Amino acid sequence: MAVNNLVPRVMNTNQLIRTPSTQFQNQDYFDAIIESSNDAIIGKTLDGIITSWNPGAERLYGYSPQEVLGQSIFTIFPDDKKDEFLQIMSKLRRGQRIEHYETNRRHKDGHLVDVSVTISPIRDSFGRIIGASSIARNITLQKVNQTADHFLSRASIILSSSLNFHKTLSAVAKLAVPHLADWCGIDILSSNNQVEQLAVAHIDPKKVLWAKKLRQTHPVDMSQDTGLAHVLKTGKSELYPHISQKMIRDSARSQAELTIIQEIGLESVIIVPLIARRHILGAITFVSSNPYNHYTDNHLKLARELASRAAIAIDNAKLYQKSRQELKTRLTIEKQLQNSRDQLEIIFQNIADGITVQDKTGQVIYANDVGAKACGFNNAQELLNLSQIDLSNYLQKYDIRDDTNRPVSQDQLPGRQALDGHPNPQATLQYINKQTGDSFWSLVKARPILDNNGQVTLAVNIISDITQHQEFERQLAASKQRLELAHEVANIGTFEWNLQTDEVFRSPEQERLLGYKPGTFHSSHQAWTKTIHPDDIDSVNNAITDSIENHTEYSSEFRVIHPDKSIHWIAGKGRTFYDEHDQPLRMIGVNIDITGSKNEHETKSRLAAIIQSTDDAIISQTLDGIITSWNPGAERLYGYIPSEVIGKTISVIVPKEYLNELTEIHEVVKLDQSIDRFETFRHKKNGQVIDVSISFSPIKNGQDQVIGLASIARDITEIKELERRKDDFISIASHELKTPVTTMKMFTQLIKKQFTNNPMPNTTRFLDKMDDQLLRLTKLISDLLDISKISAGKLELHKEKFNLDALIKDTIESLQDTSPKHQIILRGQTGKTIFGDQDRINQVLVNLITNAIKYSPRANKVIINLSTNHTTVKISVRDYGIGIAKEHQPKIFDRFFRVSGANERTFPGLGIGLYLSAQIIRRHGGNIEVNSIKSKGSTFTIRLPFK
Amino acid sequence: MNTTKKPKKVLVIDDDEGILEAVRAVLDYEGYQVITNSTGRNFIDKLKSDPPNIILLDLLISGKDGRTVAQEIKQDAVFQKIPIVMLSAHPTANEAAIASGVDDFLPKPFDINDLVATIEKHTNPPK
């Protein structure tokens, strides 16, 4: 760089030459610089005669000053650059400078040197141009580098232009020619270590063909330790700056090869390996056949750089090709796999066995429809849509059992076992739906599928739906059992009677039928007849004789007496076999114990007799109300004979207004419930309406299903009439009683009123007592009247909404006034509105509270507690009185019930207050109950619904 | 109570002599003029010239239903404006009373104060 900086100054010296005298000292200085400069500084005349030649010129061009001074400048001009000289000179004559002009010159040894030249005119002291000075710098290296950069960048573009590396490398080889080499060859190592000439380039296409031919006739000998073989083996580059004739001769394997090599004209060679990812892919060979161009380390460097880029390109291409190939192969394989999978799928979907495949987590990743159905699904998709957790939850719905009815957990299922490494688990499983009780059977065989490492990755389940099979087995077992049972129960015995010898062969069952242990009964017919009930002997003997004589089947029913004196009914059947002369030979037959059915028959007969003879009307009907039987009692009660009503609807005897009631009864009986003593009305045939009490019961078939109902009806018209008369009597009596009470009450009150203004001792008090007693009398009469109303079903409630708490408060207040001895304490409140008959509820409260006071003469308080739950209000009345004995508690709400007994303290009353209270509360949809301990007190609790 | 110079006239119809006597005694004491009838017949013509202010009528009169009597009263041009209070010990009297269109009802036995109050209620029209 220092030299470069100096050049302008050197140029300046040329101008100073005009006045050398004044700058003499400087002249020495400049000469020293010229002498020591690396640049070639040459002076010449306008004709091109060299006038000065510094050491830099000598180094650059190889000539000493002595060799060139006075000689033509053309000495160093290449032939093709001679015109250049004329152009330069013409410019100089016009006084122009030429700066940093790049060209080349010929070295003394003939090779070309790249130079950058700056040429300035030399003038005389008059300013005339007399010559030129040129400063030349060797830019060969720079040029090589530039060429190399250019080459590499172009090579890179080519290499990346395509993944077809045959094409790109051929292009690269062509690119190297002629700037980097006269020949450029690229060789690739094939997979079997053969050398393949990928590309060869020369400026002359004919020579390319010729080189290719050479390679065909003389392949690379990989055993050689030099040249291409060596580079391909070692991966080390080789640089032969100068190839001698000796080297050529040594390497040539034949005269022909030697001739060809000599023809190529090897002067200098570079061989660089193509290495990618430590693999030697091939090599690039650069050959210079120009005796003046010899390769240097710079060339080697460039060649290596090119080789490394080319190697990467080849590698990429190979990788690409490989991956493409792999991809293609994989696609092919996948397609084949898919094909075989499709075929398998078709097979799987059509075979009778169910197939499911589970992954390591247990999730089903494949199933055919049969497999899915065998697990209780409608199709495969339903099963495949389930996650492993879903599947587990799904299985929870089933009670899974094996063929010995032991529960099977999910972990014990064959699929799970296979996943856990069991080689071939299998199980017969019954899936019982916990909700519906439905069940199905599966035979499940599982196999683990292993990966390359021997690890279980999948489990294949082969499932057979064996529900039908299992059901068949079950039925078979059941029918076998039934048959055995039938034999056992029916006690079928067989016999073979030899009619000529009178000997009888009897089966063990036959002996048992007669009450003997097998093998203990005498084998004669005579012995058998002795077991028969005396009353039946004749008929049996007749039946036998008749059948033998008439060639008919023997059949009879008779009784036998066992040794233990028990009597059994036997049905006997038999057939006689005859010889050709119609002589009877033997009779073969069976005996069956029919004691059970005989007894059953007797029971039925007995029942039938009862039904026939009872006074009650017994009718059976279907659930649709069609009459199916009608006993004489029904005939007497309703007046219809059976033929008039059987097959007709029961409504012939039901008054219209009670038909709805009939429907309700049917609904209840359908539910297998009986109704006892239901009181209602029925029509007689003559139109008379009668009171009846009917009990209804369901009639069931063998499968325990209700198929009809039986009713037993009794005429209660007279009883009812009596009740009605009694109630009428009470009603009239109470009315008649009230009239004199009314008169008495008025007079009493009138007298009291008169005495209020004119008092007499005790009179007012006595009159008050009279009034109280009249009040009591009125109340008793009212209660009696209410009872008659309730009995007649005529107790009418005048329902309205009212505030219960207010009513209770009023009631307590009014009772407190008349009962100073007891404090009536109210606790709590209901805060509810009741829909009911305020007067009647009040009546109940008065009744309970007055009872509480009445039956606790020694106590001083009665406590009323109020509370509610979500549907009812609770009112309890507690006293601390005499209490009610446990045995009486259930009866205290009965009509006319009064606690009585030798040890009971008696209180006045009719025993109707609690009955009325209970009836009123029931009519309000509520209930009343008592909790009492004798001598401690009682608590009466009412519960009433609120809205 | 007896603020007017002329006492109010009360017609009592009942077949029970005891009741008639008692009502008469009470209402006399209370200052009313009392006329009684024990058959439910012939009273309209008799009293046309000087009709009562109120009629107390028993539901059950021997030989004649109180309701028929009430209807006859309500059909008469003069008597139809006279308020009727039905008295009865019969269990269904209340309903019968309402059905026959009478003005009020008192169940037997009643308190005499209630009787007087009822009469006053119907004989003192709202001002």
JSON list of C-alpha atoms in Angstrom, two decimals, chain A residues 556-736:
[
{"chain": "A", "resi": 556, "resn": "SER", "atom": "CA", "xyz": [-107.77, -96.37, 34.68]},
{"chain": "A", "resi": 557, "resn": "GLU", "atom": "CA", "xyz": [-107.43, -94.29, 37.81]},
{"chain": "A", "resi": 558, "resn": "PHE", "atom": "CA", "xyz": [-107.30, -95.97, 41.16]},
{"chain": "A", "resi": 559, "resn": "ARG", "atom": "CA", "xyz": [-106.01, -95.70, 44.66]},
{"chain": "A", "resi": 560, "resn": "VAL", "atom": "CA", "xyz": [-103.16, -97.73, 46.14]},
{"chain": "A", "resi": 561, "resn": "ILE", "atom": "CA", "xyz": [-102.46, -98.17, 49.81]},
{"chain": "A", "resi": 562, "resn": "HIS", "atom": "CA", "xyz": [-98.83, -97.89, 50.81]},
{"chain": "A", "resi": 563, "resn": "PRO", "atom": "CA", "xyz": [-97.35, -99.99, 53.60]},
{"chain": "A", "resi": 564, "resn": "ASP", "atom": "CA", "xyz": [-97.59, -96.89, 55.78]},
{"chain": "A", "resi": 565, "resn": "LYS", "atom": "CA", "xyz": [-101.36, -96.88, 55.13]},
{"chain": "A", "resi": 566, "resn": "SER", "atom": "CA", "xyz": [-101.22, -93.68, 53.14]},
{"chain": "A", "resi": 567, "resn": "ILE", "atom": "CA", "xyz": [-103.47, -93.57, 50.10]},
{"chain": "A", "resi": 568, "resn": "HIS", "atom": "CA", "xyz": [-102.21, -92.47, 46.68]},
{"chain": "A", "resi": 569, "resn": "TRP", "atom": "CA", "xyz": [-103.98, -91.95, 43.41]},
{"chain": "A", "resi": 570, "resn": "ILE", "atom": "CA", "xyz": [-102.45, -93.68, 40.41]},
{"chain": "A", "resi": 571, "resn": "ALA", "atom": "CA", "xyz": [-103.29, -93.31, 36.74]},
{"chain": "A", "resi": 572, "resn": "GLY", "atom": "CA", "xyz": [-102.43, -96.41, 34.75]},
{"chain": "A", "resi": 573, "resn": "LYS", "atom": "CA", "xyz": [-102.13, -96.74, 31.00]},
{"chain": "A", "resi": 574, "resn": "GLY", "atom": "CA", "xyz": [-100.99, -99.73, 28.99]},
{"chain": "A", "resi": 575, "resn": "ARG", "atom": "CA", "xyz": [-101.07, -101.61, 25.73]},
{"chain": "A", "resi": 576, "resn": "THR", "atom": "CA", "xyz": [-101.34, -105.34, 25.16]},
{"chain": "A", "resi": 577, "resn": "PHE", "atom": "CA", "xyz": [-99.26, -107.26, 22.65]},
{"chain": "A", "resi": 578, "resn": "TYR", "atom": "CA", "xyz": [-100.65, -110.42, 21.04]},
{"chain": "A", "resi": 579, "resn": "ASP", "atom": "CA", "xyz": [-99.29, -113.45, 19.15]},
{"chain": "A", "resi": 580, "resn": "GLU", "atom": "CA", "xyz": [-100.46, -114.44, 15.67]},
{"chain": "A", "resi": 581, "resn": "HIS", "atom": "CA", "xyz": [-103.41, -116.28, 17.19]},
{"chain": "A", "resi": 582, "resn": "ASP", "atom": "CA", "xyz": [-104.53, -113.18, 19.02]},
{"chain": "A", "resi": 583, "resn": "GLN", "atom": "CA", "xyz": [-103.39, -114.64, 22.29]},
{"chain": "A", "resi": 584, "resn": "PRO", "atom": "CA", "xyz": [-102.34, -111.85, 24.65]},
{"chain": "A", "resi": 585, "resn": "LEU", "atom": "CA", "xyz": [-98.63, -112.10, 25.43]},
{"chain": "A", "resi": 586, "resn": "ARG", "atom": "CA", "xyz": [-97.78, -109.13, 27.56]},
{"chain": "A", "resi": 587, "resn": "MET", "atom": "CA", "xyz": [-98.92, -105.70, 28.57]},
{"chain": "A", "resi": 588, "resn": "ILE", "atom": "CA", "xyz": [-96.52, -102.77, 28.69]},
{"chain": "A", "resi": 589, "resn": "GLY", "atom": "CA", "xyz": [-97.55, -99.61, 30.42]},
{"chain": "A", "resi": 590, "resn": "VAL", "atom": "CA", "xyz": [-96.93, -96.73, 32.77]},
{"chain": "A", "resi": 591, "resn": "ASN", "atom": "CA", "xyz": [-98.25, -95.66, 36.13]},
{"chain": "A", "resi": 592, "resn": "ILE", "atom": "CA", "xyz": [-98.34, -92.08, 37.23]},
{"chain": "A", "resi": 593, "resn": "ASP", "atom": "CA", "xyz": [-98.93, -90.66, 40.68]},
{"chain": "A", "resi": 594, "resn": "ILE", "atom": "CA", "xyz": [-101.82, -88.23, 40.32]},
{"chain": "A", "resi": 595, "resn": "THR", "atom": "CA", "xyz": [-102.48, -87.71, 44.01]},
{"chain": "A", "resi": 596, "resn": "GLY", "atom": "CA", "xyz": [-101.57, -84.06, 43.68]},
{"chain": "A", "resi": 597, "resn": "SER", "atom": "CA", "xyz": [-103.96, -83.34, 40.86]},
{"chain": "A", "resi": 598, "resn": "LYS", "atom": "CA", "xyz": [-106.64, -85.43, 42.51]},
{"chain": "A", "resi": 599, "resn": "ASN", "atom": "CA", "xyz": [-106.26, -83.34, 45.65]},
{"chain": "A", "resi": 600, "resn": "GLU", "atom": "CA", "xyz": [-106.25, -80.19, 43.60]},
{"chain": "A", "resi": 601, "resn": "HIS", "atom": "CA", "xyz": [-109.39, -81.38, 41.90]},
{"chain": "A", "resi": 602, "resn": "GLU", "atom": "CA", "xyz": [-110.97, -82.08, 45.22]},
{"chain": "A", "resi": 603, "resn": "THR", "atom": "CA", "xyz": [-110.04, -78.64, 46.49]},
{"chain": "A", "resi": 604, "resn": "LYS", "atom": "CA", "xyz": [-111.55, -77.10, 43.39]},
{"chain": "A", "resi": 605, "resn": "SER", "atom": "CA", "xyz": [-114.69, -79.14, 43.82]},
{"chain": "A", "resi": 606, "resn": "ARG", "atom": "CA", "xyz": [-114.94, -78.03, 47.40]},
{"chain": "A", "resi": 607, "resn": "LEU", "atom": "CA", "xyz": [-114.48, -74.40, 46.44]},
{"chain": "A", "resi": 608, "resn": "ALA", "atom": "CA", "xyz": [-117.05, -74.75, 43.69]},
{"chain": "A", "resi": 609, "resn": "ALA", "atom": "CA", "xyz": [-119.51, -76.18, 46.19]},
{"chain": "A", "resi": 610, "resn": "ILE", "atom": "CA", "xyz": [-118.95, -73.22, 48.48]},
{"chain": "A", "resi": 611, "resn": "ILE", "atom": "CA", "xyz": [-119.41, -70.78, 45.63]},
{"chain": "A", "resi": 612, "resn": "GLN", "atom": "CA", "xyz": [-122.57, -72.57, 44.58]},
{"chain": "A", "resi": 613, "resn": "SER", "atom": "CA", "xyz": [-124.07, -72.65, 48.04]},
{"chain": "A", "resi": 614, "resn": "THR", "atom": "CA", "xyz": [-123.10, -69.27, 49.51]},
{"chain": "A", "resi": 615, "resn": "ASP", "atom": "CA", "xyz": [-125.67, -66.51, 49.94]},
{"chain": "A", "resi": 616, "resn": "ASP", "atom": "CA", "xyz": [-123.08, -63.97, 48.82]},
{"chain": "A", "resi": 617, "resn": "ALA", "atom": "CA", "xyz": [-123.09, -62.91, 45.21]},
{"chain": "A", "resi": 618, "resn": "ILE", "atom": "CA", "xyz": [-119.79, -64.06, 43.71]},
{"chain": "A", "resi": 619, "resn": "ILE", "atom": "CA", "xyz": [-119.06, -62.67, 40.27]},
{"chain": "A", "resi": 620, "resn": "SER", "atom": "CA", "xyz": [-115.91, -62.79, 38.24]},
{"chain": "A", "resi": 621, "resn": "GLN", "atom": "CA", "xyz": [-115.22, -60.37, 35.44]},
{"chain": "A", "resi": 622, "resn": "THR", "atom": "CA", "xyz": [-112.46, -59.45, 33.06]},
{"chain": "A", "resi": 623, "resn": "LEU", "atom": "CA", "xyz": [-110.53, -56.24, 33.45]},
{"chain": "A", "resi": 624, "resn": "ASP", "atom": "CA", "xyz": [-112.86, -54.79, 30.82]},
{"chain": "A", "resi": 625, "resn": "GLY", "atom": "CA", "xyz": [-115.82, -55.54, 33.07]},
{"chain": "A", "resi": 626, "resn": "ILE", "atom": "CA", "xyz": [-117.16, -58.50, 31.09]},
{"chain": "A", "resi": 627, "resn": "ILE", "atom": "CA", "xyz": [-118.88, -60.98, 33.41]},
{"chain": "A", "resi": 628, "resn": "THR", "atom": "CA", "xyz": [-117.28, -64.43, 33.26]},
{"chain": "A", "resi": 629, "resn": "SER", "atom": "CA", "xyz": [-118.97, -66.22, 36.13]},
{"chain": "A", "resi": 630, "resn": "TRP", "atom": "CA", "xyz": [-122.15, -65.69, 38.14]},
{"chain": "A", "resi": 631, "resn": "ASN", "atom": "CA", "xyz": [-122.98, -67.86, 41.12]},
{"chain": "A", "resi": 632, "resn": "PRO", "atom": "CA", "xyz": [-126.44, -68.71, 42.49]},
{"chain": "A", "resi": 633, "resn": "GLY", "atom": "CA", "xyz": [-125.91, -66.09, 45.22]},
{"chain": "A", "resi": 634, "resn": "ALA", "atom": "CA", "xyz": [-125.55, -63.45, 42.51]},
{"chain": "A", "resi": 635, "resn": "GLU", "atom": "CA", "xyz": [-128.64, -64.84, 40.85]},
{"chain": "A", "resi": 636, "resn": "ARG", "atom": "CA", "xyz": [-130.62, -64.48, 44.06]},
{"chain": "A", "resi": 637, "resn": "LEU", "atom": "CA", "xyz": [-129.27, -61.03, 44.86]},
{"chain": "A", "resi": 638, "resn": "TYR", "atom": "CA", "xyz": [-129.60, -59.37, 41.47]},
{"chain": "A", "resi": 639, "resn": "GLY", "atom": "CA", "xyz": [-132.35, -61.48, 39.91]},
{"chain": "A", "resi": 640, "resn": "TYR", "atom": "CA", "xyz": [-130.46, -62.33, 36.74]},
{"chain": "A", "resi": 641, "resn": "ILE", "atom": "CA", "xyz": [-129.71, -65.95, 35.82]},
{"chain": "A", "resi": 642, "resn": "PRO", "atom": "CA", "xyz": [-126.13, -66.69, 34.57]},
{"chain": "A", "resi": 643, "resn": "SER", "atom": "CA", "xyz": [-127.10, -66.99, 30.91]},
{"chain": "A", "resi": 644, "resn": "GLU", "atom": "CA", "xyz": [-128.57, -63.46, 31.01]},
{"chain": "A", "resi": 645, "resn": "VAL", "atom": "CA", "xyz": [-125.37, -61.81, 32.19]},
{"chain": "A", "resi": 646, "resn": "ILE", "atom": "CA", "xyz": [-122.29, -63.93, 31.38]},
{"chain": "A", "resi": 647, "resn": "GLY", "atom": "CA", "xyz": [-120.48, -62.24, 28.51]},
{"chain": "A", "resi": 648, "resn": "LYS", "atom": "CA", "xyz": [-122.28, -58.95, 29.25]},
{"chain": "A", "resi": 649, "resn": "THR", "atom": "CA", "xyz": [-120.75, -55.96, 30.94]},
{"chain": "A", "resi": 650, "resn": "ILE", "atom": "CA", "xyz": [-121.01, -55.58, 34.71]},
{"chain": "A", "resi": 651, "resn": "SER", "atom": "CA", "xyz": [-122.71, -52.21, 34.18]},
{"chain": "A", "resi": 652, "resn": "VAL", "atom": "CA", "xyz": [-126.05, -54.02, 33.93]},
{"chain": "A", "resi": 653, "resn": "ILE", "atom": "CA", "xyz": [-126.13, -54.06, 37.72]},
{"chain": "A", "resi": 654, "resn": "VAL", "atom": "CA", "xyz": [-124.31, -50.77, 38.39]},
{"chain": "A", "resi": 655, "resn": "PRO", "atom": "CA", "xyz": [-126.36, -47.57, 38.66]},
{"chain": "A", "resi": 656, "resn": "LYS", "atom": "CA", "xyz": [-125.18, -44.94, 36.16]},
{"chain": "A", "resi": 657, "resn": "GLU", "atom": "CA", "xyz": [-123.93, -42.54, 38.78]},
{"chain": "A", "resi": 658, "resn": "TYR", "atom": "CA", "xyz": [-121.63, -45.26, 40.17]},
{"chain": "A", "resi": 659, "resn": "LEU", "atom": "CA", "xyz": [-119.97, -46.28, 36.90]},
{"chain": "A", "resi": 660, "resn": "ASN", "atom": "CA", "xyz": [-117.00, -43.99, 37.57]},
{"chain": "A", "resi": 661, "resn": "GLU", "atom": "CA", "xyz": [-116.50, -45.68, 40.88]},
{"chain": "A", "resi": 662, "resn": "LEU", "atom": "CA", "xyz": [-116.29, -48.99, 39.03]},
{"chain": "A", "resi": 663, "resn": "THR", "atom": "CA", "xyz": [-113.50, -47.68, 36.82]},
{"chain": "A", "resi": 664, "resn": "GLU", "atom": "CA", "xyz": [-111.53, -46.65, 39.90]},
{"chain": "A", "resi": 665, "resn": "ILE", "atom": "CA", "xyz": [-112.00, -50.08, 41.46]},
{"chain": "A", "resi": 666, "resn": "HIS", "atom": "CA", "xyz": [-110.69, -51.72, 38.28]},
{"chain": "A", "resi": 667, "resn": "GLU", "atom": "CA", "xyz": [-107.61, -49.48, 38.38]},
{"chain": "A", "resi": 668, "resn": "VAL", "atom": "CA", "xyz": [-106.84, -50.52, 41.94]},
{"chain": "A", "resi": 669, "resn": "VAL", "atom": "CA", "xyz": [-107.36, -54.24, 41.33]},
{"chain": "A", "resi": 670, "resn": "LYS", "atom": "CA", "xyz": [-105.18, -54.12, 38.21]},
{"chain": "A", "resi": 671, "resn": "LEU", "atom": "CA", "xyz": [-102.35, -53.18, 40.56]},
{"chain": "A", "resi": 672, "resn": "ASP", "atom": "CA", "xyz": [-102.86, -56.50, 42.34]},
{"chain": "A", "resi": 673, "resn": "GLN", "atom": "CA", "xyz": [-104.61, -54.93, 45.32]},
{"chain": "A", "resi": 674, "resn": "SER", "atom": "CA", "xyz": [-107.79, -56.05, 47.00]},
{"chain": "A", "resi": 675, "resn": "ILE", "atom": "CA", "xyz": [-110.64, -53.87, 48.22]},
{"chain": "A", "resi": 676, "resn": "ASP", "atom": "CA", "xyz": [-112.51, -54.98, 51.31]},
{"chain": "A", "resi": 677, "resn": "ARG", "atom": "CA", "xyz": [-116.16, -54.31, 52.14]},
{"chain": "A", "resi": 678, "resn": "PHE", "atom": "CA", "xyz": [-116.69, -51.44, 49.81]},
{"chain": "A", "resi": 679, "resn": "GLU", "atom": "CA", "xyz": [-120.18, -50.02, 50.40]},
{"chain": "A", "resi": 680, "resn": "THR", "atom": "CA", "xyz": [-122.07, -48.92, 47.34]},
{"chain": "A", "resi": 681, "resn": "PHE", "atom": "CA", "xyz": [-125.31, -49.43, 45.42]},
{"chain": "A", "resi": 682, "resn": "ARG", "atom": "CA", "xyz": [-126.43, -51.93, 42.77]},
{"chain": "A", "resi": 683, "resn": "HIS", "atom": "CA", "xyz": [-129.44, -52.42, 40.52]},
{"chain": "A", "resi": 684, "resn": "LYS", "atom": "CA", "xyz": [-131.59, -55.48, 40.75]},
{"chain": "A", "resi": 685, "resn": "LYS", "atom": "CA", "xyz": [-133.12, -56.84, 37.57]},
{"chain": "A", "resi": 686, "resn": "ASN", "atom": "CA", "xyz": [-136.43, -55.33, 38.67]},
{"chain": "A", "resi": 687, "resn": "GLY", "atom": "CA", "xyz": [-134.88, -51.90, 38.92]},
{"chain": "A", "resi": 688, "resn": "GLN", "atom": "CA", "xyz": [-134.70, -51.80, 42.70]},
{"chain": "A", "resi": 689, "resn": "VAL", "atom": "CA", "xyz": [-131.55, -50.17, 44.04]},
{"chain": "A", "resi": 690, "resn": "ILE", "atom": "CA", "xyz": [-129.94, -52.07, 46.88]},
{"chain": "A", "resi": 691, "resn": "ASP", "atom": "CA", "xyz": [-127.17, -51.32, 49.34]},
{"chain": "A", "resi": 692, "resn": "VAL", "atom": "CA", "xyz": [-124.27, -53.73, 48.94]},
{"chain": "A", "resi": 693, "resn": "SER", "atom": "CA", "xyz": [-120.94, -54.33, 50.60]},
{"chain": "A", "resi": 694, "resn": "ILE", "atom": "CA", "xyz": [-118.51, -55.74, 48.05]},
{"chain": "A", "resi": 695, "resn": "SER", "atom": "CA", "xyz": [-115.00, -57.13, 48.38]},
{"chain": "A", "resi": 696, "resn": "PHE", "atom": "CA", "xyz": [-112.92, -57.15, 45.22]},
{"chain": "A", "resi": 697, "resn": "SER", "atom": "CA", "xyz": [-109.85, -59.32, 44.59]},
{"chain": "A", "resi": 698, "resn": "PRO", "atom": "CA", "xyz": [-107.61, -59.73, 41.55]},
{"chain": "A", "resi": 699, "resn": "ILE", "atom": "CA", "xyz": [-107.72, -62.93, 39.48]},
{"chain": "A", "resi": 700, "resn": "LYS", "atom": "CA", "xyz": [-104.29, -63.91, 38.21]},
{"chain": "A", "resi": 701, "resn": "ASN", "atom": "CA", "xyz": [-103.05, -66.26, 35.55]},
{"chain": "A", "resi": 702, "resn": "GLY", "atom": "CA", "xyz": [-100.16, -68.70, 35.88]},
{"chain": "A", "resi": 703, "resn": "GLN", "atom": "CA", "xyz": [-97.69, -65.94, 35.10]},
{"chain": "A", "resi": 704, "resn": "ASP", "atom": "CA", "xyz": [-98.95, -63.97, 38.09]},
{"chain": "A", "resi": 705, "resn": "GLN", "atom": "CA", "xyz": [-100.54, -61.35, 35.85]},
{"chain": "A", "resi": 706, "resn": "VAL", "atom": "CA", "xyz": [-103.86, -59.84, 36.84]},
{"chain": "A", "resi": 707, "resn": "ILE", "atom": "CA", "xyz": [-106.41, -60.89, 34.22]},
{"chain": "A", "resi": 708, "resn": "GLY", "atom": "CA", "xyz": [-109.64, -60.12, 35.98]},
{"chain": "A", "resi": 709, "resn": "LEU", "atom": "CA", "xyz": [-111.36, -59.52, 39.25]},
{"chain": "A", "resi": 710, "resn": "ALA", "atom": "CA", "xyz": [-113.61, -61.47, 41.56]},
{"chain": "A", "resi": 711, "resn": "SER", "atom": "CA", "xyz": [-116.22, -59.73, 43.66]},
{"chain": "A", "resi": 712, "resn": "ILE", "atom": "CA", "xyz": [-118.15, -61.02, 46.64]},
{"chain": "A", "resi": 713, "resn": "ALA", "atom": "CA", "xyz": [-121.19, -58.88, 47.35]},
{"chain": "A", "resi": 714, "resn": "ARG", "atom": "CA", "xyz": [-123.56, -58.94, 50.29]},
{"chain": "A", "resi": 715, "resn": "ASP", "atom": "CA", "xyz": [-126.91, -57.19, 50.47]},
{"chain": "A", "resi": 716, "resn": "ILE", "atom": "CA", "xyz": [-126.68, -54.64, 53.27]},
{"chain": "A", "resi": 717, "resn": "THR", "atom": "CA", "xyz": [-129.85, -52.81, 52.39]},
{"chain": "A", "resi": 718, "resn": "GLU", "atom": "CA", "xyz": [-131.52, -53.78, 55.65]},
{"chain": "A", "resi": 719, "resn": "ILE", "atom": "CA", "xyz": [-128.49, -52.84, 57.71]},
{"chain": "A", "resi": 720, "resn": "LYS", "atom": "CA", "xyz": [-128.28, -49.55, 55.88]},
{"chain": "A", "resi": 721, "resn": "GLU", "atom": "CA", "xyz": [-131.97, -48.92, 56.31]},
{"chain": "A", "resi": 722, "resn": "LEU", "atom": "CA", "xyz": [-131.60, -49.51, 60.03]},
{"chain": "A", "resi": 723, "resn": "GLU", "atom": "CA", "xyz": [-128.69, -47.07, 60.15]},
{"chain": "A", "resi": 724, "resn": "ARG", "atom": "CA", "xyz": [-130.68, -44.51, 58.24]},
{"chain": "A", "resi": 725, "resn": "ARG", "atom": "CA", "xyz": [-133.60, -44.87, 60.59]},
{"chain": "A", "resi": 726, "resn": "LYS", "atom": "CA", "xyz": [-131.32, -44.47, 63.54]},
{"chain": "A", "resi": 727, "resn": "ASP", "atom": "CA", "xyz": [-129.77, -41.36, 62.04]},
{"chain": "A", "resi": 728, "resn": "ASP", "atom": "CA", "xyz": [-133.21, -39.96, 61.21]},
{"chain": "A", "resi": 729, "resn": "PHE", "atom": "CA", "xyz": [-134.23, -40.61, 64.75]},
{"chain": "A", "resi": 730, "resn": "ILE", "atom": "CA", "xyz": [-131.22, -38.72, 66.07]},
{"chain": "A", "resi": 731, "resn": "SER", "atom": "CA", "xyz": [-131.91, -35.89, 63.69]},
{"chain": "A", "resi": 732, "resn": "ILE", "atom": "CA", "xyz": [-135.54, -35.59, 64.72]},
{"chain": "A", "resi": 733, "resn": "ALA", "atom": "CA", "xyz": [-134.72, -36.15, 68.36]},
{"chain": "A", "resi": 734, "resn": "SER", "atom": "CA", "xyz": [-132.16, -33.39, 68.37]},
{"chain": "A", "resi": 735, "resn": "HIS", "atom": "CA", "xyz": [-134.61, -31.08, 66.70]},
{"chain": "A", "resi": 736, "resn": "GLU", "atom": "CA", "xyz": [-137.32, -31.95, 69.14]}
]
